[in-house]
CSV table of C-alpha atoms in Angstrom, one decimal:
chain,number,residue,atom,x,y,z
A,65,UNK,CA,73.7,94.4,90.0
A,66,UNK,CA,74.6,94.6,86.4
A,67,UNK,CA,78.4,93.9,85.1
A,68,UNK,CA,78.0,97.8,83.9
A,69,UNK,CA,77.0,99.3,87.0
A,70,UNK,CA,79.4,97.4,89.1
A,71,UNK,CA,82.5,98.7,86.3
A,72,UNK,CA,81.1,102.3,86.6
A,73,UNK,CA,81.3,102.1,90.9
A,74,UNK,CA,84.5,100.6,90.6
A,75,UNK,CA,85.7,103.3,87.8
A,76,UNK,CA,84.2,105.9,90.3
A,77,UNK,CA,85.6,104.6,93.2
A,78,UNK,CA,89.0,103.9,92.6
A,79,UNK,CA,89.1,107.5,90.8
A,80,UNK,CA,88.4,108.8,94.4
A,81,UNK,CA,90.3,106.6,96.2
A,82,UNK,CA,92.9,107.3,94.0
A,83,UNK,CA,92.9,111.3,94.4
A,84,UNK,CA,92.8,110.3,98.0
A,85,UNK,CA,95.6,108.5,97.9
A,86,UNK,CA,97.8,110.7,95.7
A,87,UNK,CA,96.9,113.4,97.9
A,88,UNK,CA,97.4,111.1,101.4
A,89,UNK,CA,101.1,110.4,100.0
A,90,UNK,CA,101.7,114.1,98.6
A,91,UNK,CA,101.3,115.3,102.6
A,92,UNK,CA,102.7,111.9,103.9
A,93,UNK,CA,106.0,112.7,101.5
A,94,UNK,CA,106.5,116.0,102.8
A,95,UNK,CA,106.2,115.2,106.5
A,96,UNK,CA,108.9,112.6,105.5
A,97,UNK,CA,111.3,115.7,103.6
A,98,UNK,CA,109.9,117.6,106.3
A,99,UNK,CA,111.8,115.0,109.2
A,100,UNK,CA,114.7,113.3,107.0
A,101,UNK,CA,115.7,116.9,106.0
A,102,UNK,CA,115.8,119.2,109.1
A,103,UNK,CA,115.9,116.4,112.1
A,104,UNK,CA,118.8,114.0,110.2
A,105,UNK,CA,119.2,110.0,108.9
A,106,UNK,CA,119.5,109.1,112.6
A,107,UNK,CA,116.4,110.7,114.1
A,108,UNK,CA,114.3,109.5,110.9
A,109,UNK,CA,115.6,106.1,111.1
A,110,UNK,CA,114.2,106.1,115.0
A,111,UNK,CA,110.7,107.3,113.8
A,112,UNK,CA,111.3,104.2,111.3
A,113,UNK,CA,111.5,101.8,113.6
A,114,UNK,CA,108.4,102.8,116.1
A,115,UNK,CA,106.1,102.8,112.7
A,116,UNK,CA,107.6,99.5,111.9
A,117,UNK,CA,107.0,98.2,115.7
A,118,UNK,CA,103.5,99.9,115.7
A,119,UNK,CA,102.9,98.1,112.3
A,120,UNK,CA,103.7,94.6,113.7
A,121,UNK,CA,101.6,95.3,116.9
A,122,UNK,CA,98.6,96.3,115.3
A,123,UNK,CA,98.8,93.9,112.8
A,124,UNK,CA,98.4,91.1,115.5
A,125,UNK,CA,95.8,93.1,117.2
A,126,UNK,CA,93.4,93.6,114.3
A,127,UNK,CA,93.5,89.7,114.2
A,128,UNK,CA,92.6,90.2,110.2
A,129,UNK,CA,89.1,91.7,111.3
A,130,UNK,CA,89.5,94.7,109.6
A,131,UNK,CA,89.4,92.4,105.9
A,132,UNK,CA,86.6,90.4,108.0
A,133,UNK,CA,84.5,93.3,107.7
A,134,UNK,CA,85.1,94.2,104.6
A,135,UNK,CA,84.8,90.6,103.1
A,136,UNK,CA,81.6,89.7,105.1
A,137,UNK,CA,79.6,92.9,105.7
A,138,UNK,CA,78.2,93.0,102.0
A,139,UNK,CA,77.0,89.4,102.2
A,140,UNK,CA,74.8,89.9,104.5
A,141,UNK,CA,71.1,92.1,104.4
A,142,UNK,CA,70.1,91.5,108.0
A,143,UNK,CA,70.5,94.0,109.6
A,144,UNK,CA,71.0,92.0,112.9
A,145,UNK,CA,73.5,90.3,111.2
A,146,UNK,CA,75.7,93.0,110.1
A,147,UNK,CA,75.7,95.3,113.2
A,148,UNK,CA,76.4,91.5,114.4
A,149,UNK,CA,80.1,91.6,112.0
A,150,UNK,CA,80.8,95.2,113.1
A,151,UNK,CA,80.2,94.4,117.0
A,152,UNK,CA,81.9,91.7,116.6
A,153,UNK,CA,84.7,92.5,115.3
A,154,UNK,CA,85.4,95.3,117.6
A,155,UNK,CA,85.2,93.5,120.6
A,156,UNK,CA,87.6,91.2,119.4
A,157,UNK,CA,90.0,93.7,118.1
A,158,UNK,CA,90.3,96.2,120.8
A,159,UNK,CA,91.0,94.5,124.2
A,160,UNK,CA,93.6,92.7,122.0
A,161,UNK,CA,95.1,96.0,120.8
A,162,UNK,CA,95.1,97.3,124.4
A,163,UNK,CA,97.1,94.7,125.8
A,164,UNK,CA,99.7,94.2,123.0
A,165,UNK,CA,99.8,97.9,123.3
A,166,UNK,CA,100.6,98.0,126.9
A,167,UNK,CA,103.3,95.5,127.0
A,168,UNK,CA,105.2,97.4,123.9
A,169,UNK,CA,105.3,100.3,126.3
A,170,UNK,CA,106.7,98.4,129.2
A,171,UNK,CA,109.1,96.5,126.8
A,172,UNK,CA,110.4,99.3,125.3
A,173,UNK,CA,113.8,99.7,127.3
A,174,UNK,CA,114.4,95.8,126.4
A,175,UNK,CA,113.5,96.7,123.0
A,176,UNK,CA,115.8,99.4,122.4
A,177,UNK,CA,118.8,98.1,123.9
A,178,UNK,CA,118.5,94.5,123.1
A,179,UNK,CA,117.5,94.7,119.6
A,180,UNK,CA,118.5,97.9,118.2
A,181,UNK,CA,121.0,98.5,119.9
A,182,UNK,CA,120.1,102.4,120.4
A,183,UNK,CA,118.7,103.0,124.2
A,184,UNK,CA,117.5,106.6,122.6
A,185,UNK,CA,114.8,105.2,120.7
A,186,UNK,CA,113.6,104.0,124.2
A,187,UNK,CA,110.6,107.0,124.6
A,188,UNK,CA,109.9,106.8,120.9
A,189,UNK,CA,109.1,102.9,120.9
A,190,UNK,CA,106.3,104.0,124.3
A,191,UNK,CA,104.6,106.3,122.6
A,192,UNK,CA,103.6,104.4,119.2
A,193,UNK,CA,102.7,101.3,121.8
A,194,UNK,CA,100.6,103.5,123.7
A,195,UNK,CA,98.9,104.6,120.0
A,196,UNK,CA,98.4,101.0,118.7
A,197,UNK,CA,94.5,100.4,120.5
A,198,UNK,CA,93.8,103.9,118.5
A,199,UNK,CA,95.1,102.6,115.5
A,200,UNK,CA,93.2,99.0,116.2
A,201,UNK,CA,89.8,101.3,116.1
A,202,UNK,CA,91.1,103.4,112.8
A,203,UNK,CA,91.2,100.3,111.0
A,204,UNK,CA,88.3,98.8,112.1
A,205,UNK,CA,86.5,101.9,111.0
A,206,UNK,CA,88.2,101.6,107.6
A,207,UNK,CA,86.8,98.0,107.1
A,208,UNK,CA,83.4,99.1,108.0
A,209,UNK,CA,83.6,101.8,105.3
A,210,UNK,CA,84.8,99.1,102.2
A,211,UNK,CA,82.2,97.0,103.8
A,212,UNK,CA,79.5,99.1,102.7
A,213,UNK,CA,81.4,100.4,99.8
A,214,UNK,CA,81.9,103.7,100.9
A,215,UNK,CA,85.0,105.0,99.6
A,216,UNK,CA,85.0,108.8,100.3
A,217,UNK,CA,84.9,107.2,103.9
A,218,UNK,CA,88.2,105.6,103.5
A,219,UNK,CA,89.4,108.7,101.7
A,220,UNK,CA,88.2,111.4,104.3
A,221,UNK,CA,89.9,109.1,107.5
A,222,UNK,CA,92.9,107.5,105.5
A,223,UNK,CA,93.8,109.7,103.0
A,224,UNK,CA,93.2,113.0,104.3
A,225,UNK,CA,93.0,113.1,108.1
A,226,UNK,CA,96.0,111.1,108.9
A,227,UNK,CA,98.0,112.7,106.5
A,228,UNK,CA,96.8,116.3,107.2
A,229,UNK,CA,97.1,116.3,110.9
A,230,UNK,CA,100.2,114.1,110.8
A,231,UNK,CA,102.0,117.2,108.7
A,232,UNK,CA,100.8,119.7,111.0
A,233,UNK,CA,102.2,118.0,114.0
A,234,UNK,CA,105.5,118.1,112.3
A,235,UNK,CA,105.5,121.2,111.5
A,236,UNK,CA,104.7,122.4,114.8
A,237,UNK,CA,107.7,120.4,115.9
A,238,UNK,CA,110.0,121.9,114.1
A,239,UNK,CA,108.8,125.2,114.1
A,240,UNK,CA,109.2,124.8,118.4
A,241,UNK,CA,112.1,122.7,118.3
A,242,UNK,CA,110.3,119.4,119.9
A,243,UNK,CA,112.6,117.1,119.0
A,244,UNK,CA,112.3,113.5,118.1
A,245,UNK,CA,109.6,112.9,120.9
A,246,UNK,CA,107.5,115.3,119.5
A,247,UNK,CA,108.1,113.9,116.2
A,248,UNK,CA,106.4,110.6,117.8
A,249,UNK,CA,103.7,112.3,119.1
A,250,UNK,CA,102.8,114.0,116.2
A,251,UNK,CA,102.0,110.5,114.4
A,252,UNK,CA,100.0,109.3,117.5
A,253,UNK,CA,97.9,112.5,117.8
A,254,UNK,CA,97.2,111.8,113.7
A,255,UNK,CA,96.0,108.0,114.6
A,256,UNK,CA,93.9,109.7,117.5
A,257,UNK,CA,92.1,112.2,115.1
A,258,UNK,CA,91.6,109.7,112.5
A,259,UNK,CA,89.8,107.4,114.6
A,260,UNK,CA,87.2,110.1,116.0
A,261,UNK,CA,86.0,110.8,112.7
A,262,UNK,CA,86.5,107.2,111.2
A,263,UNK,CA,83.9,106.5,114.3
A,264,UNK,CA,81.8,109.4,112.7
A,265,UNK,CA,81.7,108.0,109.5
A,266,UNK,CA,80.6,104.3,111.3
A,267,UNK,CA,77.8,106.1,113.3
A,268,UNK,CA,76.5,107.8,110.0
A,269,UNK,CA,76.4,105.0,107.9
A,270,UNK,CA,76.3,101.6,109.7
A,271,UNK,CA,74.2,99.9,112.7
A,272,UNK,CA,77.2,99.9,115.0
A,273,UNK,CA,75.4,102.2,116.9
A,274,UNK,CA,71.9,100.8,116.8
A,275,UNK,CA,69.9,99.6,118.6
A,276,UNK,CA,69.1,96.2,116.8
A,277,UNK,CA,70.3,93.0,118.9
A,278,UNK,CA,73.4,91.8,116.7
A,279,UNK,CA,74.4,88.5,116.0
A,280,UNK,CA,77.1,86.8,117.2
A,281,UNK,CA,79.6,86.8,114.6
A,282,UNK,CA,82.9,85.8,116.6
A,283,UNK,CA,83.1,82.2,114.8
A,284,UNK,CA,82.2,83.3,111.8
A,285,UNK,CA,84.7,86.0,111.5
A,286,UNK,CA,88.0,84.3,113.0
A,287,UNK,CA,86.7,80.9,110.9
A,288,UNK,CA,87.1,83.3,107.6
A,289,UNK,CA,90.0,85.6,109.4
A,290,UNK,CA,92.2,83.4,111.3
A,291,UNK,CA,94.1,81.6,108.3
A,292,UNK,CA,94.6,85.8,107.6
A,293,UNK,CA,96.3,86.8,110.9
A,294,UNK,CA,98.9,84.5,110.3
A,295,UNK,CA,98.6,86.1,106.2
A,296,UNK,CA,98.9,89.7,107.2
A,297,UNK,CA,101.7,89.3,109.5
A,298,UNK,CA,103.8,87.8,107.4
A,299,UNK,CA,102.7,89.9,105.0
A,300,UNK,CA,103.9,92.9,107.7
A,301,UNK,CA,106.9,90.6,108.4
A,302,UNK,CA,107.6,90.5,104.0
A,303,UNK,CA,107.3,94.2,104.0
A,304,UNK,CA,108.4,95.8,107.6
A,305,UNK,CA,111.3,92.8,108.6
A,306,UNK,CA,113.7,94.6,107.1
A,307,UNK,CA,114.1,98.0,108.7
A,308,UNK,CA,113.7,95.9,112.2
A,309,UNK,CA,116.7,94.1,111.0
A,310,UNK,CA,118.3,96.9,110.0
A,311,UNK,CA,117.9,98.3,112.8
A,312,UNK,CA,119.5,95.4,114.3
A,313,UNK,CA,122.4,94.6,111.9
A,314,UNK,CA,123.6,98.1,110.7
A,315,UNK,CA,122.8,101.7,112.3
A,316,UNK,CA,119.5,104.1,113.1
A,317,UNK,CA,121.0,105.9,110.2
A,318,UNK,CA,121.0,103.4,107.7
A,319,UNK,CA,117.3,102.7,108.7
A,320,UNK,CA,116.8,106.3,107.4
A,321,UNK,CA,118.7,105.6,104.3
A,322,UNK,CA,116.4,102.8,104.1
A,323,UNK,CA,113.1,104.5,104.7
A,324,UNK,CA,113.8,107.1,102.4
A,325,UNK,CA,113.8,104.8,99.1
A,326,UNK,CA,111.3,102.1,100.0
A,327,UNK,CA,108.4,105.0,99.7
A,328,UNK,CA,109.7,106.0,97.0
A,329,UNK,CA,109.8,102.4,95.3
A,330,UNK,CA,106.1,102.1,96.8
A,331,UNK,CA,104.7,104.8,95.1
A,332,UNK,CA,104.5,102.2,91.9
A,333,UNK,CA,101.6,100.3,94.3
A,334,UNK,CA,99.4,103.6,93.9
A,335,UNK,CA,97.0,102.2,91.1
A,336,UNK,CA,96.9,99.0,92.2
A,337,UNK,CA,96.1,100.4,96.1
A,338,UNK,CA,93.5,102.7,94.2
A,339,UNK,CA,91.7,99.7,92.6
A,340,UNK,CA,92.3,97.0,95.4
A,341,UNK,CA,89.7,98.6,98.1
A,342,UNK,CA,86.5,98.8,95.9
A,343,UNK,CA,87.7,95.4,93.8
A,344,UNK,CA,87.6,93.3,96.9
A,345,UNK,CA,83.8,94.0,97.8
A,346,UNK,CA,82.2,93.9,94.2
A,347,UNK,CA,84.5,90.3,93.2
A,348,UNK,CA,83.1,89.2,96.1
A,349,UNK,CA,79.6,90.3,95.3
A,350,UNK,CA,80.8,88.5,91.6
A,351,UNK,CA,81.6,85.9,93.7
A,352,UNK,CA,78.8,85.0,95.2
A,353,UNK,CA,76.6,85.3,91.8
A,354,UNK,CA,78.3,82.6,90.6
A,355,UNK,CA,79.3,85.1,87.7
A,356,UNK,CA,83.4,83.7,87.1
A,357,UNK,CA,83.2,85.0,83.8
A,358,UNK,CA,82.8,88.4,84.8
A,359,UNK,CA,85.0,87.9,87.7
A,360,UNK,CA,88.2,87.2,84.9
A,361,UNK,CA,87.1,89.6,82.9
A,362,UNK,CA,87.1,92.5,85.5
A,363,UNK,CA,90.3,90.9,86.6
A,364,UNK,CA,92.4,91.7,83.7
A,365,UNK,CA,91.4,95.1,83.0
A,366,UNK,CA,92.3,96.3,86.5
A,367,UNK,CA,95.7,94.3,85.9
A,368,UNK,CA,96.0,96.1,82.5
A,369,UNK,CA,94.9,99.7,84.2
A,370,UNK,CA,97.7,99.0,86.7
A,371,UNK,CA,100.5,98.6,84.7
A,372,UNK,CA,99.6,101.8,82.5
A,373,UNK,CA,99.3,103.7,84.9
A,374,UNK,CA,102.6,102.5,87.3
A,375,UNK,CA,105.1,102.8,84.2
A,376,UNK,CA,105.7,106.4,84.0
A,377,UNK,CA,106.5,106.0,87.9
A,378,UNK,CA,109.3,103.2,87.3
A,379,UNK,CA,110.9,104.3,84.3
A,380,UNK,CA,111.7,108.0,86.9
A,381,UNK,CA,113.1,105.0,89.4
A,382,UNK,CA,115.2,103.3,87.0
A,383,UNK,CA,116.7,106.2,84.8
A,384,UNK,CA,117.1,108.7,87.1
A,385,UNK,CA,117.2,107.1,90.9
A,386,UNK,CA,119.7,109.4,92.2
A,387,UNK,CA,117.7,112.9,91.3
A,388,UNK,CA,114.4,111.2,92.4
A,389,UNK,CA,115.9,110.7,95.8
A,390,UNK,CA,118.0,114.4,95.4
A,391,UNK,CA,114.9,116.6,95.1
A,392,UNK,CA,112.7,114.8,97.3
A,393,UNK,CA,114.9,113.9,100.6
A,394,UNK,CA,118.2,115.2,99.5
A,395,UNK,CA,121.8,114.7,98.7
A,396,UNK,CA,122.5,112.6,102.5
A,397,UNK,CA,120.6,109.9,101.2
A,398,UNK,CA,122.1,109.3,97.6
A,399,UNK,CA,123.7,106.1,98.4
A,400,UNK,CA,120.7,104.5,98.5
A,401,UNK,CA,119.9,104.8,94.8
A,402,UNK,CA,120.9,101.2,93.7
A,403,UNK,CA,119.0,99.9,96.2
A,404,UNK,CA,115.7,102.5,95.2
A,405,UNK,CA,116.2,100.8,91.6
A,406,UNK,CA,115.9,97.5,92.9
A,407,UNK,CA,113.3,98.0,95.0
A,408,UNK,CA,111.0,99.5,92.0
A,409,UNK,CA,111.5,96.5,90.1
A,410,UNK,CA,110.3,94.7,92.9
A,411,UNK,CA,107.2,96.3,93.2
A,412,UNK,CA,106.6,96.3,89.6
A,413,UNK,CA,106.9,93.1,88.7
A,414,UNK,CA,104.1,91.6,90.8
A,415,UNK,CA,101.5,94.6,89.7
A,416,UNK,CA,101.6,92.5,86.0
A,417,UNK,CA,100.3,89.5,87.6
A,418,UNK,CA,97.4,91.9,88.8
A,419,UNK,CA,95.1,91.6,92.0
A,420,UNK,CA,95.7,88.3,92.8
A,421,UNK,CA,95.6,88.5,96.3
A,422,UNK,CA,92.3,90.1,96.7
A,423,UNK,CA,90.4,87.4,94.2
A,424,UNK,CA,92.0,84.2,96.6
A,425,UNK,CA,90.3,86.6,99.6
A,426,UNK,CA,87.1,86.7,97.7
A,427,UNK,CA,86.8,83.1,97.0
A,428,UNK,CA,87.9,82.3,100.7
A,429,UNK,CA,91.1,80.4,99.9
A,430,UNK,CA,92.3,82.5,103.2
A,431,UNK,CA,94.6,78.9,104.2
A,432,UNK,CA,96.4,78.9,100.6
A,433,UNK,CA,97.2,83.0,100.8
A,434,UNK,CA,98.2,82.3,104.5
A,435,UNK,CA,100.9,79.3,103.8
A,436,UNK,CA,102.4,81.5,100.6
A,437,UNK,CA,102.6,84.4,103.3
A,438,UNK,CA,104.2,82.4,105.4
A,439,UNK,CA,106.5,81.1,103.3
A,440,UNK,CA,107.4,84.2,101.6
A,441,UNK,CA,108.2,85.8,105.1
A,442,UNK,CA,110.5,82.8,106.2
A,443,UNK,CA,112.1,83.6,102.4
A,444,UNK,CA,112.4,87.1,103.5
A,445,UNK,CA,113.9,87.0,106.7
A,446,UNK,CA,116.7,84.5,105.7
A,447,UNK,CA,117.5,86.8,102.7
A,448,UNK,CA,117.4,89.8,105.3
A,449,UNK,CA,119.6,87.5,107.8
A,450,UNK,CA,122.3,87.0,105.1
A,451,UNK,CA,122.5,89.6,103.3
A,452,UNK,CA,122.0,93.0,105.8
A,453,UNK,CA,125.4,92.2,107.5
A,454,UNK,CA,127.5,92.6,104.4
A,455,UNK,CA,125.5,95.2,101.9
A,456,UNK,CA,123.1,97.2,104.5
A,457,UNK,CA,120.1,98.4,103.1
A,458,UNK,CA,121.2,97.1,99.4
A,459,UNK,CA,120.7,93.6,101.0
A,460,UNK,CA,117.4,94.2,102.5
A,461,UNK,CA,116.5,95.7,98.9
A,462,UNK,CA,117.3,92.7,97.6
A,463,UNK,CA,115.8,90.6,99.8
A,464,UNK,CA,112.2,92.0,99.5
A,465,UNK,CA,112.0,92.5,95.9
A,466,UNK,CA,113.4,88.5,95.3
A,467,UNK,CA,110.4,87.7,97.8
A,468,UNK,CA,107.9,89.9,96.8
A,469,UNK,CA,108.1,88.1,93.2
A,470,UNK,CA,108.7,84.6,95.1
A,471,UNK,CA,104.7,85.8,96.4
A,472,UNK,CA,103.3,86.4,93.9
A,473,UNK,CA,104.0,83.9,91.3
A,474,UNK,CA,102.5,81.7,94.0
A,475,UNK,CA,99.3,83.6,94.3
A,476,UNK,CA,99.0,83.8,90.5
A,477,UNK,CA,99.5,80.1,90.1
A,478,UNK,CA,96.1,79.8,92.0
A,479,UNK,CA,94.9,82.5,90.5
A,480,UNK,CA,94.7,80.3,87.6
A,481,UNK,CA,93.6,77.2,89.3
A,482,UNK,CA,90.8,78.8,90.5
């Protein structure tokens, strides 16, 4: 494929992907006013920790498959060989995310009373264990869609389904008075939906379903994925370690706080999200042409697109943090606007250093992304350890924007080895 075509699929694309995104965090936002608003810090901060708990969990259970997919499913044309990396990675995946899933749910009493302290959160922490196999199967679907380059797929289950049904849920909460255990079920009947029509979306437009003999493509997809599971969960640890220590050093409520301004930071990751999920396929498919030139070349212009495009949404985060987080989640949650400035800066600053992450995935240096991970989450939790205790979620602020830079300095480093 020509350098032109492939600029034009990933300018088409990532516009798509990033409609679906603005509106997947336009509905995701207002389920979070909907819940930090009417239901309180304390009841938000509980719904907090079972994402952050479902996070880790699936994490673990996906094994990295889900970038498997997408990283090896366009390399291949036979078509015994690529119902081979979807089979695969499926039955890999799923009996994993059952069980992990199972022993959250039995856990859970030890959970909430041993490590956060709250036995209320006991019911909530069941119910997203008892979602994370439907999530295991929602991002498996997801991989299968970037594998073939799909992106309204991604944007139909991701961006509009979860969201959409997700905000529903809440609203029929509040509207009957559910509580915080409806709340909980509201996100796992969201995960549920997603994952019947991200199975759709596989049965329309991959040989999951056919009736070709696959491959056998367990080795080859833990050989390229196993230096990742170790990658993405640090990578959950770097970015999800901190409201579980929150939870553990300070109150349910300052998890709230705490969960209201890291969104708010994140919404400076939109562009870079946008471009990320078709860039990872087509530098691969650079990649494996042998065309490097090309490959830096398309490299900085979706670094220079990024940071265009993110500073409007960090000079709102720096200048004005406290009416950001007044009209959105309200006045309860205003002392958390230092701590919303420094996490924007933290997000920022690695955007300039562009996609780094996803060109070490496409050349398979998996084991150097998964000892920076690793190192960056050991960073992380130490920072976390010593500063939660005495400055709440301005320490944990602190702590992932110092290692979200420590990160990616490393990746670009290699970046430019490469």
């Amino acid at each position: 494929m020509s350098a032109d075509s492939l600029y034009r699929k990933l300018v088409k694309g990532s516009g798509l992907v990033f409609v679906g995104l603005v509106f997947e965090l336009g509905f995701s936002f207002f389920s979070q006013l909907v819940i930090a608003r009417f239901f309180g810090r304390v009841d938000y901060g509980a719904i907090s920790l079972g994402v952050t708990i479902l996070g880790f969990a699936t994490t673990v259970a996906l094994l990295g498959m889900n970038t498997g997919i997408g990283r090896n499913l366009p390399m291949f044309e036979k078509a015994s060989k690529r119902r081979g990396v979807l089979v695969s990675a499926f039955q890999i995946s799923l009996p994993l995310g059952v069980l992990i899933g199972a022993g959250i749910f039995l856990s859970a009493p030890l959970l909430a009373t041993r490590v956060f302290n709250d036995p209320s959160v006991t019911d909530v922490l069941r119910i997203f264990g008892a979602t994370v196999p439907i999530v295991v199967v929602t991002r498996l679907t997801i991989g299968a869609v970037q594998g073939i380059q799909l992106s309204r797929g991604k944007v139909v289950i991701r961006n509009i389904t979860i969201p959409t049904t997700r905000l529903t849920g809440v609203l029929v909460v509040l509207m009957f008075g559910l509580g915080v255990l409806g709340l909980a079920v509201a996100y796992a009947f969201a995960y549920v939906v997603a994952a019947v029509v991200g199975l759709y979306f596989v049965y329309r437009h991959t040989s999951l379903f056919d009736d070709a003999r696959p491959d056998r493509m367990h080795r080859t997809l833990l050989a390229f994925s196993a230096p990742l599971v170790v990658s993405a969960t640090m990578t959950k640890v770097l970015s999800d370690i901190d409201t579980a220590l929150l939870g553990a050093y300070a109150t349910t409520g300052d998890v709230g706080v705490y969960n209201v301004v890291y969104p708010l930071a994140a919404l400076t990751s939109i562009p870079m999200n946008a471009l990320g999920f078709l860039f990872l396929p087509i530098i691969s498919e650079l990649y494996a042409e042998d065309e490097m030139g090309e490959m830096a070349r398309m490299y900085q212009v979706v670094a220079k697109w990024t940071v265009l495009a993110t500073l409007p949404l960090l000079f709102g985060m720096l200048f004005f943090p406290e009416s950001v987080i007044a009209v959105t989640f309200g006045p309860e949650y205003l002392d958390g606007d230092l701590a919303l400035t420094v996490l924007s800066v933290g997000f920022f600053l690695p955007l300039v250093a562009g996609p780094n992450s996803n060109v070490l995935t496409s050349v398979g240096a998996t084991k150097y992304i998964m000892y920076v991970d690793t190192a960056t989450a050991l960073l992380n939790v130490a920072l976390n350890v010593a500063l939660i205790p005495r400055y709440s979620f301005l320490g944990a602020a602190a702590a992932t924007a110092a290692s979200y830079l420590f990160m990616n300095v490393l990746y670009s480093v290699q970046v430019y080895r490469e």
